[in-house]
Coordinates of C-alpha atoms in Angstrom, one line a residue:
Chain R
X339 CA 5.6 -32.8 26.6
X340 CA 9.1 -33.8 25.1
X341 CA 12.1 -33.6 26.4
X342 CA 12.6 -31.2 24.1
X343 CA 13.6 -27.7 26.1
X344 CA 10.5 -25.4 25.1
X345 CA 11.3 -22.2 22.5
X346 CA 8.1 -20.3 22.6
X347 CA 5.9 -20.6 25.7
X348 CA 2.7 -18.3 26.1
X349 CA 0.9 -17.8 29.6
X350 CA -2.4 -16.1 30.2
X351 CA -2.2 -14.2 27.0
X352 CA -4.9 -11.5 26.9
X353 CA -5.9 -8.8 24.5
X354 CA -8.8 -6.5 24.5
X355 CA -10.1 -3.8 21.7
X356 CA -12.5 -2.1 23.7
X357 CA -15.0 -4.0 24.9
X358 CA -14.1 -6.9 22.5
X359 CA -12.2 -9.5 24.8
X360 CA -10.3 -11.2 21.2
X361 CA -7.6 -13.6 23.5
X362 CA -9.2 -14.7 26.9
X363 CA -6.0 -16.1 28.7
X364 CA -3.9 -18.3 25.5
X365 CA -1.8 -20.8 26.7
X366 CA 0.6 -22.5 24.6
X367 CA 3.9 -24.4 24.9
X368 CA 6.2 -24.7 21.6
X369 CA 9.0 -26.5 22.0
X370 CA 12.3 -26.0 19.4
X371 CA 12.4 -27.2 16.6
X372 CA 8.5 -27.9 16.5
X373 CA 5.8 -26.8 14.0
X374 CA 3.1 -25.6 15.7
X375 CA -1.0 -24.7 13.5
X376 CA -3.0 -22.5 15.0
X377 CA -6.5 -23.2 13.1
X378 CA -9.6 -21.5 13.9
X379 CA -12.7 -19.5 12.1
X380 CA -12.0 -15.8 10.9
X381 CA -12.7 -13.2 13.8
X382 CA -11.5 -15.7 16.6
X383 CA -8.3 -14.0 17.3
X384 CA -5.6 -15.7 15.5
X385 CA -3.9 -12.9 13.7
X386 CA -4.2 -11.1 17.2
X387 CA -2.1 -13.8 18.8
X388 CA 0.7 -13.9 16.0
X389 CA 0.7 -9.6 16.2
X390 CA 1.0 -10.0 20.0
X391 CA 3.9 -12.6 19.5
X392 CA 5.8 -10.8 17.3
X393 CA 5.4 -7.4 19.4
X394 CA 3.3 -5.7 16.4
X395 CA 0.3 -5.3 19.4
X396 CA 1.2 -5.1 23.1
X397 CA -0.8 -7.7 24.7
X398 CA -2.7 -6.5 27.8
X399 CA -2.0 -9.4 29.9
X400 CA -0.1 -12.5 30.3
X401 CA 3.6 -13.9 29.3
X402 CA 5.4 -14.7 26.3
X403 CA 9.0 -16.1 26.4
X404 CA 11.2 -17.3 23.8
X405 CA 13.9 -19.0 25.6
X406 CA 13.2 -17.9 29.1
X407 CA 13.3 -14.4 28.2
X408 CA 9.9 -12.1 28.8
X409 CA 9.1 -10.4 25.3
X410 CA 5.8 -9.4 26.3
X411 CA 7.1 -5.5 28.2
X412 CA 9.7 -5.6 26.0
X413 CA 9.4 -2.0 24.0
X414 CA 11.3 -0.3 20.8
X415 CA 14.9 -1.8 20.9
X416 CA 15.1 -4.8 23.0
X417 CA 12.4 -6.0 21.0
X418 CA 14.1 -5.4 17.6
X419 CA 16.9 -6.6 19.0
X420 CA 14.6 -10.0 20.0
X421 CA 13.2 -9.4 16.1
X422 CA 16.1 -10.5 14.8
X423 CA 16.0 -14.1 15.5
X424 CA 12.5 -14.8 14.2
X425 CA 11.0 -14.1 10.6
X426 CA 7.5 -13.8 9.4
X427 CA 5.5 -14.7 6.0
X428 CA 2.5 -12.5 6.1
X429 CA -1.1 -13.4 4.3
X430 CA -0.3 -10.9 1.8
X431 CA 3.3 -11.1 1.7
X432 CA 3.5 -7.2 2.3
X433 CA 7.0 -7.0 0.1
X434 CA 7.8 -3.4 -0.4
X435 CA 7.0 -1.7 -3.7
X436 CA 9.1 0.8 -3.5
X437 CA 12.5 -1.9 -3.8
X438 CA 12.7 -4.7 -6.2
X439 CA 12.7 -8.7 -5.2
X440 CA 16.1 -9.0 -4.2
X441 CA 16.5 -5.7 -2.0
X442 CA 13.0 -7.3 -0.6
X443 CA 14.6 -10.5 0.2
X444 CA 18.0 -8.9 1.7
X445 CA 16.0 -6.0 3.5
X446 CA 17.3 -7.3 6.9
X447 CA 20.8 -7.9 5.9
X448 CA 21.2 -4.5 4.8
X449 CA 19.3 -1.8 6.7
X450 CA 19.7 -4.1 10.2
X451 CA 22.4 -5.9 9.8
X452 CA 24.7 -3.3 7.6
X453 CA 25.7 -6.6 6.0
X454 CA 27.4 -4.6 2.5
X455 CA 24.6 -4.8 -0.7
X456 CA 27.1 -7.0 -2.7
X457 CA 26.9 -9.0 0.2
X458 CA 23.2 -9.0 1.2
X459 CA 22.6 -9.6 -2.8
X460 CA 24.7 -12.6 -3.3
X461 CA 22.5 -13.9 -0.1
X462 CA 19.1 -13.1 -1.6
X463 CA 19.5 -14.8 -5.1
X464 CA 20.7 -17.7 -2.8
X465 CA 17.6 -17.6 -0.7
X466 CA 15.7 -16.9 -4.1
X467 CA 17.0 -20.3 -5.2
X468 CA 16.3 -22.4 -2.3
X469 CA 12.0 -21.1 -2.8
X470 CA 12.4 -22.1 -6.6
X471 CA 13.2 -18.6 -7.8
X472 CA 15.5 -17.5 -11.2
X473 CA 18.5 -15.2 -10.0
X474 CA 16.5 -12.7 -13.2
X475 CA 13.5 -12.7 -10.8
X476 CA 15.7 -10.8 -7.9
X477 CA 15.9 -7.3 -10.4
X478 CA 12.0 -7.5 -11.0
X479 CA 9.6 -5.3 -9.1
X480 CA 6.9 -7.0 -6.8
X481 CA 4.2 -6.0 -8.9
X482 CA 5.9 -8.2 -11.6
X483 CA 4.8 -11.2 -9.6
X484 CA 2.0 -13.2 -10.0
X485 CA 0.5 -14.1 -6.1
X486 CA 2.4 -17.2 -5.8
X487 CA 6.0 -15.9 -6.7
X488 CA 5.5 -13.2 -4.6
X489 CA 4.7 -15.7 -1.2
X490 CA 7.8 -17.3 -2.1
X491 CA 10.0 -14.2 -2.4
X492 CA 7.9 -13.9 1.0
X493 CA 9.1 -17.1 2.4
X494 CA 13.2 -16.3 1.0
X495 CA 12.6 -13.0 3.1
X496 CA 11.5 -14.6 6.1
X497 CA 14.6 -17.1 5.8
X498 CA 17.1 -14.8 4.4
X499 CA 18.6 -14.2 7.9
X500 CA 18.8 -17.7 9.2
X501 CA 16.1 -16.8 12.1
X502 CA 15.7 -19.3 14.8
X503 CA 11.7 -18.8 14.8
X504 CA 9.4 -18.8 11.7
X505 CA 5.5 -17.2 11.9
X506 CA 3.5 -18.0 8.9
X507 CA 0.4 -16.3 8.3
X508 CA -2.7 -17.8 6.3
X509 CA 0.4 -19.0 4.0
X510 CA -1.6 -20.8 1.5
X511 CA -4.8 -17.7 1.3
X512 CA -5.4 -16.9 -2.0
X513 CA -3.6 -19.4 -3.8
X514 CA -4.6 -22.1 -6.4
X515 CA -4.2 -25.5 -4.8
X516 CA -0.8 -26.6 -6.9
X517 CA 0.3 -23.6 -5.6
X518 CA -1.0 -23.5 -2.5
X519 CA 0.7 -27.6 -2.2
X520 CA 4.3 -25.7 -3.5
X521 CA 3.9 -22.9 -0.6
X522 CA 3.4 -26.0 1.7
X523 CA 6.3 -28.3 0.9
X524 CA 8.8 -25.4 0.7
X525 CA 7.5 -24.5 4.0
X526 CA 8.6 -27.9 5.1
X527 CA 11.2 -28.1 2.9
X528 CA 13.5 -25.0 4.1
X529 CA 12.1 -25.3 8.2
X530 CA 13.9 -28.4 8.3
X531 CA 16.5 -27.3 6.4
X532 CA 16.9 -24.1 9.1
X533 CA 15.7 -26.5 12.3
X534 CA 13.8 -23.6 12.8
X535 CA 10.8 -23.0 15.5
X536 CA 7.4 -22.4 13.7
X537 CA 4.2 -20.8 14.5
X538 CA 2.0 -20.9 12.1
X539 CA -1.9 -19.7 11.7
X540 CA -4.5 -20.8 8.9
X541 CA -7.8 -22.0 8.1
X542 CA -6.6 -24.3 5.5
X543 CA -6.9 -27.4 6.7
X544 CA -5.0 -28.7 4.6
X545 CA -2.3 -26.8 4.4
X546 CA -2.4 -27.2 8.4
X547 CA -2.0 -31.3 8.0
X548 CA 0.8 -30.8 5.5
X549 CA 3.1 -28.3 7.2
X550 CA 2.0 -29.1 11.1
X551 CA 3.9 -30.9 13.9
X552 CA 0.8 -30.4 16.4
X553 CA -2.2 -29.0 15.2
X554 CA -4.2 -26.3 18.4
X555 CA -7.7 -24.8 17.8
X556 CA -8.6 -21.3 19.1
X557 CA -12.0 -20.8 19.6
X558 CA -13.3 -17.5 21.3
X559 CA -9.9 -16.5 23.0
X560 CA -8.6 -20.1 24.3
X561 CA -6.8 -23.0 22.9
X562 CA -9.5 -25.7 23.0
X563 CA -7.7 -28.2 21.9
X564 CA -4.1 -29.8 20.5
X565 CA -3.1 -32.6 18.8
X566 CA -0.9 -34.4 16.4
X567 CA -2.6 -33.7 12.5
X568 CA -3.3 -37.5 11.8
X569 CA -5.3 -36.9 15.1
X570 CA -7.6 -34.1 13.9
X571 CA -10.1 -35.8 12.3
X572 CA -11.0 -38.0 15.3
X573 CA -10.9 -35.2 17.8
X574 CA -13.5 -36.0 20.4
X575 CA -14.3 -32.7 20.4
X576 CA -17.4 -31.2 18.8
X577 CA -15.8 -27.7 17.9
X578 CA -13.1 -29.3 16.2
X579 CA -14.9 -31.7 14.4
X580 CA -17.3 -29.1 13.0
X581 CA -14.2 -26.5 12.2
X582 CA -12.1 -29.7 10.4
X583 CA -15.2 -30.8 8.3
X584 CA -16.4 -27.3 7.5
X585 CA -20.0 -27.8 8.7
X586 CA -22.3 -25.2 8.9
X587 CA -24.4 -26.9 11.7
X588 CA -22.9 -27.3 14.5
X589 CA -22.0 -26.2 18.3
X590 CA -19.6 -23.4 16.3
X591 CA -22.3 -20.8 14.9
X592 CA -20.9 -18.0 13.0
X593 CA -22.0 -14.6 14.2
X594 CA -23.5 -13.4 10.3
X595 CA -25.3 -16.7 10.8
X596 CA -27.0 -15.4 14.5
X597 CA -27.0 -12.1 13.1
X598 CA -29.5 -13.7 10.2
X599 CA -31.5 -16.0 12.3
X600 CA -31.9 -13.1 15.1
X601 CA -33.1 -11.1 12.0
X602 CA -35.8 -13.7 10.8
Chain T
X516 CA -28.5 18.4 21.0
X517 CA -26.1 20.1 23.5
X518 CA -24.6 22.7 21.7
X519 CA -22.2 23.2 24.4
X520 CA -21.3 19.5 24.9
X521 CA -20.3 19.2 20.9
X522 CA -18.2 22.5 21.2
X523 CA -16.6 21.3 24.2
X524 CA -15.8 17.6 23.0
X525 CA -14.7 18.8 19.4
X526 CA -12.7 21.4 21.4
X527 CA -11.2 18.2 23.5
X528 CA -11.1 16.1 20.3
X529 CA -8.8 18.9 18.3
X530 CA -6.5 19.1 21.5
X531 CA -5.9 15.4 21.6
X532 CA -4.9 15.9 17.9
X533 CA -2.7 18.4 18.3
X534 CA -0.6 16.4 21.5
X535 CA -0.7 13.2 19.0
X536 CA 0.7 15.4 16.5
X537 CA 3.4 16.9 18.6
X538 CA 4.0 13.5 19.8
X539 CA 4.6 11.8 16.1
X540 CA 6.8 15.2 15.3
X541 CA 9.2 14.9 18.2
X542 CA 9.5 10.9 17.9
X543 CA 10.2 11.9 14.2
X544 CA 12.3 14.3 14.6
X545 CA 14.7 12.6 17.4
X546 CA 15.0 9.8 15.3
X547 CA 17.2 11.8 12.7
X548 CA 20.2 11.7 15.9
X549 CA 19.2 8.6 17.5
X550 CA 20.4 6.6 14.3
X551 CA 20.4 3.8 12.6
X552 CA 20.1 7.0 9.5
X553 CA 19.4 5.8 6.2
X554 CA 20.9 7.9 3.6
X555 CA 19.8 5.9 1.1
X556 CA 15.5 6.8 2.0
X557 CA 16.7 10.3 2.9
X558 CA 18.1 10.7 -1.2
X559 CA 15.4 9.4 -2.4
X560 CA 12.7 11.4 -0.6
X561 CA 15.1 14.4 -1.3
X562 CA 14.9 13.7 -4.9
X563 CA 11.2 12.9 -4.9
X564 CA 10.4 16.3 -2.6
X565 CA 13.3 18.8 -3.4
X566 CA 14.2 18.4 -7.3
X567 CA 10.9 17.1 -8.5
X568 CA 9.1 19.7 -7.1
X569 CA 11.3 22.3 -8.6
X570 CA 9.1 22.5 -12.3
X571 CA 6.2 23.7 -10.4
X572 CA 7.6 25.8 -7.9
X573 CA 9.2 27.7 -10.5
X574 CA 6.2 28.0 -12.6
X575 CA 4.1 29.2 -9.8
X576 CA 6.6 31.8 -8.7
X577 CA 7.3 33.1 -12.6
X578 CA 4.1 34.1 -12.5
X579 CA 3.3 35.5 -9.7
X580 CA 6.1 37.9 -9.9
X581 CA 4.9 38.8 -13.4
X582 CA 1.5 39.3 -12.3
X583 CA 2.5 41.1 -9.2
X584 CA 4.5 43.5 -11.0
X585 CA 1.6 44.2 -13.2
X586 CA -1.0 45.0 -10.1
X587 CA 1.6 47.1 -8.8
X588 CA 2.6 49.3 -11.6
X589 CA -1.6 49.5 -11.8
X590 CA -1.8 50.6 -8.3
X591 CA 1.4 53.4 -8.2
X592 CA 0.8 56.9 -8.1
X593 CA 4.3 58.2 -9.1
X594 CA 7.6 57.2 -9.2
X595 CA 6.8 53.1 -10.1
X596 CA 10.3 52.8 -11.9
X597 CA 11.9 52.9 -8.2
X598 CA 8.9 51.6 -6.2
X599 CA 7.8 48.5 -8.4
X600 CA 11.0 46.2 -7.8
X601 CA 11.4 47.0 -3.8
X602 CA 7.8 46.1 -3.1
X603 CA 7.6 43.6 -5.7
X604 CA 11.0 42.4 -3.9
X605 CA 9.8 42.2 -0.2
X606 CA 6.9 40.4 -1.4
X607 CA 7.6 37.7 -3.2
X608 CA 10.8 36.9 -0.8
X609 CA 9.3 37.8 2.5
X610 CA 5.9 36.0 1.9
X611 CA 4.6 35.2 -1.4
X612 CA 7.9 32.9 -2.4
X613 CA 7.8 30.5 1.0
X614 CA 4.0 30.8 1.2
X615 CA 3.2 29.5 -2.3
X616 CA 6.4 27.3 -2.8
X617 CA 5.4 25.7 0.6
X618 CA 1.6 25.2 -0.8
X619 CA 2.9 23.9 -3.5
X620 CA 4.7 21.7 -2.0
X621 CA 1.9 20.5 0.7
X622 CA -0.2 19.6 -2.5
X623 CA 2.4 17.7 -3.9
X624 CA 4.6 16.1 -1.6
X625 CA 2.4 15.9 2.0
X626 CA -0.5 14.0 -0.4
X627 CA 1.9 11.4 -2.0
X628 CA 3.8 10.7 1.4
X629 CA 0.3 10.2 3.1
X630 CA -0.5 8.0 -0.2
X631 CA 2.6 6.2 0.5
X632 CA 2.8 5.8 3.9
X633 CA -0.9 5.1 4.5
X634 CA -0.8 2.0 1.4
X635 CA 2.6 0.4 3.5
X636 CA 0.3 0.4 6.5
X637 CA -2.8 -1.1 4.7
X638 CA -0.5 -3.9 3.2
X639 CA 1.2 -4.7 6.3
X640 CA 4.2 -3.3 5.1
X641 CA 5.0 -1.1 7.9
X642 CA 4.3 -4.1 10.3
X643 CA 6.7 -6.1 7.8
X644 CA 9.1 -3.1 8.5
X645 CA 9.3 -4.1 12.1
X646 CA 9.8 -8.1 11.8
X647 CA 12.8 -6.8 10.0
X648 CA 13.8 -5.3 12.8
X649 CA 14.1 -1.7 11.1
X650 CA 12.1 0.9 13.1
X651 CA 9.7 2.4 11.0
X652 CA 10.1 5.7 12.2
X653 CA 13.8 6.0 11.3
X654 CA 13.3 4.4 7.7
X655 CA 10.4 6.0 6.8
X656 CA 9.4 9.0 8.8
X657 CA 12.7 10.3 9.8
X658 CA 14.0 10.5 6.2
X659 CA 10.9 12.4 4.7
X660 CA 11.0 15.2 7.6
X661 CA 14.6 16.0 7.0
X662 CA 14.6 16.0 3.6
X663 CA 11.7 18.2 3.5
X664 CA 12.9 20.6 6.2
X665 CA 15.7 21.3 4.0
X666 CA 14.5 21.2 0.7
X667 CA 11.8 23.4 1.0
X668 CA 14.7 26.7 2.2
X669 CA 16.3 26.0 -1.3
X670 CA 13.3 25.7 -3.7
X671 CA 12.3 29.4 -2.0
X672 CA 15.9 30.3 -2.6
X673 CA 15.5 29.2 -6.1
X674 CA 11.5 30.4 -6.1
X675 CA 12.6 34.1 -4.8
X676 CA 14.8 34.3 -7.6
X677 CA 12.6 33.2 -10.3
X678 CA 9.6 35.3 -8.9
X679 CA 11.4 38.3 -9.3
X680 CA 12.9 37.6 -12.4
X681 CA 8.7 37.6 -13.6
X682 CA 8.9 40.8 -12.4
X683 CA 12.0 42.0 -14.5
X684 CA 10.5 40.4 -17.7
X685 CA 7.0 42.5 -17.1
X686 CA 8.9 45.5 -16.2
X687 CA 11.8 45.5 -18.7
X688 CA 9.6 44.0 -21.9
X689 CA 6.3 45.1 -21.1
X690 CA 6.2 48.3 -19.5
X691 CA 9.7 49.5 -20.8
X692 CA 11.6 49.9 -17.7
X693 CA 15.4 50.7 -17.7
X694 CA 16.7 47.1 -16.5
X695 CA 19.8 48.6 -14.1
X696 CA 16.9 50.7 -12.4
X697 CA 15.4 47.6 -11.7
X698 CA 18.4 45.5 -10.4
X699 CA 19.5 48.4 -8.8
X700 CA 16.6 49.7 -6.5
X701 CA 16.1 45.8 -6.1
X702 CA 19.3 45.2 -4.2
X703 CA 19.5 48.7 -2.6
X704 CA 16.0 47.6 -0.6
X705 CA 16.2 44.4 -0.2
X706 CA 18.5 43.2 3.2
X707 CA 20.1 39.9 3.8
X708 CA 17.2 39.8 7.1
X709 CA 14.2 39.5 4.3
X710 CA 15.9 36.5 2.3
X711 CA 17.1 34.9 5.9
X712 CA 13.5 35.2 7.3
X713 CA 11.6 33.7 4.2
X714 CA 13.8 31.1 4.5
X715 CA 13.4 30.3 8.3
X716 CA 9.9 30.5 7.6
X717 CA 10.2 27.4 4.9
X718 CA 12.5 25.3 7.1
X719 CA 9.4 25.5 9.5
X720 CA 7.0 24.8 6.7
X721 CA 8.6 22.5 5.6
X722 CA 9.0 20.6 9.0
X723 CA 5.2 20.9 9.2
X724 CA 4.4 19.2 5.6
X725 CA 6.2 16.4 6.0
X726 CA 4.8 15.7 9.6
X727 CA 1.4 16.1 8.4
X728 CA 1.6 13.9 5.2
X729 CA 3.8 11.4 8.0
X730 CA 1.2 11.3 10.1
X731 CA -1.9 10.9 8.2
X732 CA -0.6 8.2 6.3
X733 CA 0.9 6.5 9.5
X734 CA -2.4 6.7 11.3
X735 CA -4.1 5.7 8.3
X736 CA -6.8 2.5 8.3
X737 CA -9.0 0.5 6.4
X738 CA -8.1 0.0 3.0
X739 CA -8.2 2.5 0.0
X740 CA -10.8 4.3 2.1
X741 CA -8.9 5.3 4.6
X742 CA -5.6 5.9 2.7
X743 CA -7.8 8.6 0.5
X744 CA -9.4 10.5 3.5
X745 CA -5.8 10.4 5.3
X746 CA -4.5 11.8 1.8
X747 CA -7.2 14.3 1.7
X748 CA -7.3 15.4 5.7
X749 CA -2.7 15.4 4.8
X750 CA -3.2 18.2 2.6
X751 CA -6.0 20.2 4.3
X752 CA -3.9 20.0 7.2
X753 CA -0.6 21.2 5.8
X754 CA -2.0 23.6 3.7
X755 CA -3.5 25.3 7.1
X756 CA -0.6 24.4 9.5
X757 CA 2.0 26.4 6.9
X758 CA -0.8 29.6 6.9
X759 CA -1.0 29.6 10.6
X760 CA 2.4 29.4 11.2
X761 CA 3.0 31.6 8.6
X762 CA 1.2 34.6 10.4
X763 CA 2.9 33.6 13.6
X764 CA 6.1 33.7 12.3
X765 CA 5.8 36.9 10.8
X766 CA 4.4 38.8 14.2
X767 CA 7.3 37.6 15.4
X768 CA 10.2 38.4 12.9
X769 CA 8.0 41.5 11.9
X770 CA 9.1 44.8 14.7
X771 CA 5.7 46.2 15.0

């Protein structure tokens, strides 16, 4: 570790549905300033850990703090109040029908920080610019949008209030790879520009290598492993190795795979 | 099977419903005084539930004062001129006017805010709601229930008004009634305590609607699937919750 002071740190992070044990005791330092890619199959528990982070599902066990500060009890206000400081891009950029792009984008700035609408405005056709966004496209609906506008109205919400910590979820899913490459370097691109904190989850490894400071693997409920991205590829470790090079054979097998064998 | 196993856990099953309901309807309804309020939801959903609903409230209550006058006048004996508008009167603004304006309503408005509701929390909307730091419940739920809680009283007002008027155009045009005998033995029966109780009574239903189209939709999982069975289970719900309470709130305002 740096001498960088940490941002995010995560302690024996559990969660359970049911009998399904999804995080078995995650542990994971991120210190400011950092980019930090989750990567792991689908089902292994990585948009648990991002829901448990940003208080959207109470973990059962464990410790999250962001700055020293213990989010994980932290209920209703206190953790809005803790909201405030972080933004999120989800997979399917959940912008709101019912407003159009540039009440989207300033959503924050006006219903949570009564920040006046000429105001809030003025800031989303800003943040609309900095994600390669026309000031026209702020008066269109989100339905307007083809999939790629509408991640990067995603990303100018997310950045609209100059948050301290940045989640991305699958940011690239769904995307054409030119596009997907444009999502990644304005990821880059306005993080640096915000020195802000990101946690980021995917199965793209590419977009992993592109936007990650240190890349960590989560395999059923742990981190197995972290590294630096140009370090990937010559893991050492056979999970890894398989995940990164998308084999099907391998130590990593897929339960529709079992389910099929069992079945044979 | 275990017949008395089923009975007792659908028995346990409805209870744990009904606390989950009461639960959603009290942190709904405190949100409206522990503020952030957002007037701007709260017009639109009184637009969407109160003056877009008015068309088919006042259709529905047109007619059923003109066909109420018509089985009445059918059923008298003597002396319809005078009895015709009282009952038809007590009727339509005791029960008929909040009962069919609040179905009405529950089709309409408890469907499309359990449409709504239950697509935002399918999308991840909702969930987006709260990395904005903007508590869903005071944006979205708190908003729909007090707009509905007060829109519903006026669209009876307005429904009363019209249903009777069916019954004057019947009366006056088709069965040749003097119109001031109608007005008059109108408003010589009918007391201020039958207009205020109708009205009480669609305050409440109104309360109910919008907590079961809230809460359907809020609970709601699984894609368009689950958003049309919350939808669906929304109406049943408020259609039964407004009947119930409607026969519970009459054996109380009624002296027996």
């Amino acid at each position: 570790m740096t001498s960088t002071p940490v941002k995010v740190s995560i302690r024996k992070l559990e969660k359970a549905f049911g009998d399904n044990q999804v995080l078995r005791g995650v542990n994971l330092d991120v210190a400011k300033g950092q980019s930090l890619v989750v990567i792991g199959g689908s089902g292994t528990g990585k948009s648990v850990l991002i829901k448990c982070l940003l208080g959207l599902l109470k973990a059962d066990e464990g410790v999250i703090e962001i700055d020293g500060v213990n989010i994980a009890r932290q209920t209703g206000g206190d953790r809005r109040l803790m909201a405030r400081q972080s933004g999120m891009l989800f997979q399917s950029s959940a912008l709101f029908d019912s407003l159009n792009v540039w009440e989207n984008v300033a959503f924050r700035l006006i219903y949570a920080e009564k920040k006046s609408r000429k105001h809030a405005r003025e800031k989303a056709i800003d943040c609309l610019a900095q994600v390669g966004l026309a000031p026209e496209v702020g008066d269109l609906a989100p339905a307007e949008l083809s999939g790629g506008m509408q991640k990067r109205v995603g990303l100018a919400r997310a950045i609209a209030s100059d948050p301290e910590i940045l989640f991305f979820d699958e940011p690239t899913t769904g995307l054409d790879p030119i596009m997907a490459d444009i999502i990644n370097n304005l990821i880059v691109e306005r993080v640096k520009a915000l020195g802000a904190t990101t946690i980021s989850i995917t199965h793209d490894m590419a977009s992993a290598r592109k936007i990650a400071d240190e890349i960590a693997m989560l395999y059923q409920g742990h981190i197995i492993w972290r590294g630096k991205p140009d370090e990937v590829e010559n893991s050492g470790n056979p999970m890894v190795d398989q995940f990164v090079h998308g084999r099907a054979e391998g130590p990593i097998q897929m339960q529709v795979r079992r389910d099929f064998v069992s079945k044979k | 099977m275990n017949v008395a196993a089923a009975t007792g856990r659908l028995t346990l099953d409805a209870i744990g419903e009904i606390g989950r309901i009461a639960n959603f309807a009290a942190r709904g309804g405190t949100a409206w005084f522990l503020g952030p309020f957002y007037w701007r939801a709260f017009g639109g959903a009184l637009a969407r539930i109160g003056y877009a609903s008015l068309p088919v409230v006042g259709l529905t209550a047109i007619f059923t004062g003109a066909a109420l006058a018509l089985n009445i006048y059918e059923g008298a004996l003597f002396n319809v001129e005078a009895f015709l508008p009282q009952i038809l009167g007590v009727s339509i603004v005791r029960e008929l006017g909040p009962v069919l304006a609040a179905l009405m309503v529950a089709g309409r408005c408890s469907s499309a805010m359990a449409a709504e509701i239950g697509t935002m929390r399918v999308t991840e909307q909702i969930d987006a709601l709260s990395t904005l730091s903007v508590d869903p419940f005071k944006y979205l739920i708190a908003p729909r229930i007090l707009a509905t809680t007060l829109a519903l009283p006026l669209l009876v007002l307005i429904a009363d008004i019209i249903g009777v008027y069916g019954g004057y155009l019947v009366s006056v045009y088709a069965l040749g009634f003097e119109p001031t005998h109608y007005v008059t033995n109108l408003v010589d029966f009918l007391s201020v305590d039958d207009v205020t109780s109708g009205l009480l009574k669609a305050a409440v239903f109104g309360f109910l609607i919008s907590v079961m189209g809230c809460y359907y939709g809020y609970k709601s999982r699984g894609g368009a699937g689950g958003v049309g069975s919350a939808t669906r289970t929304a109406v049943v719900a408020a259609a039964v919750s407004v009947l119930a309470s409607n026969y519970l709130m009459t054996s109380l305002l009624v002296e027996v």
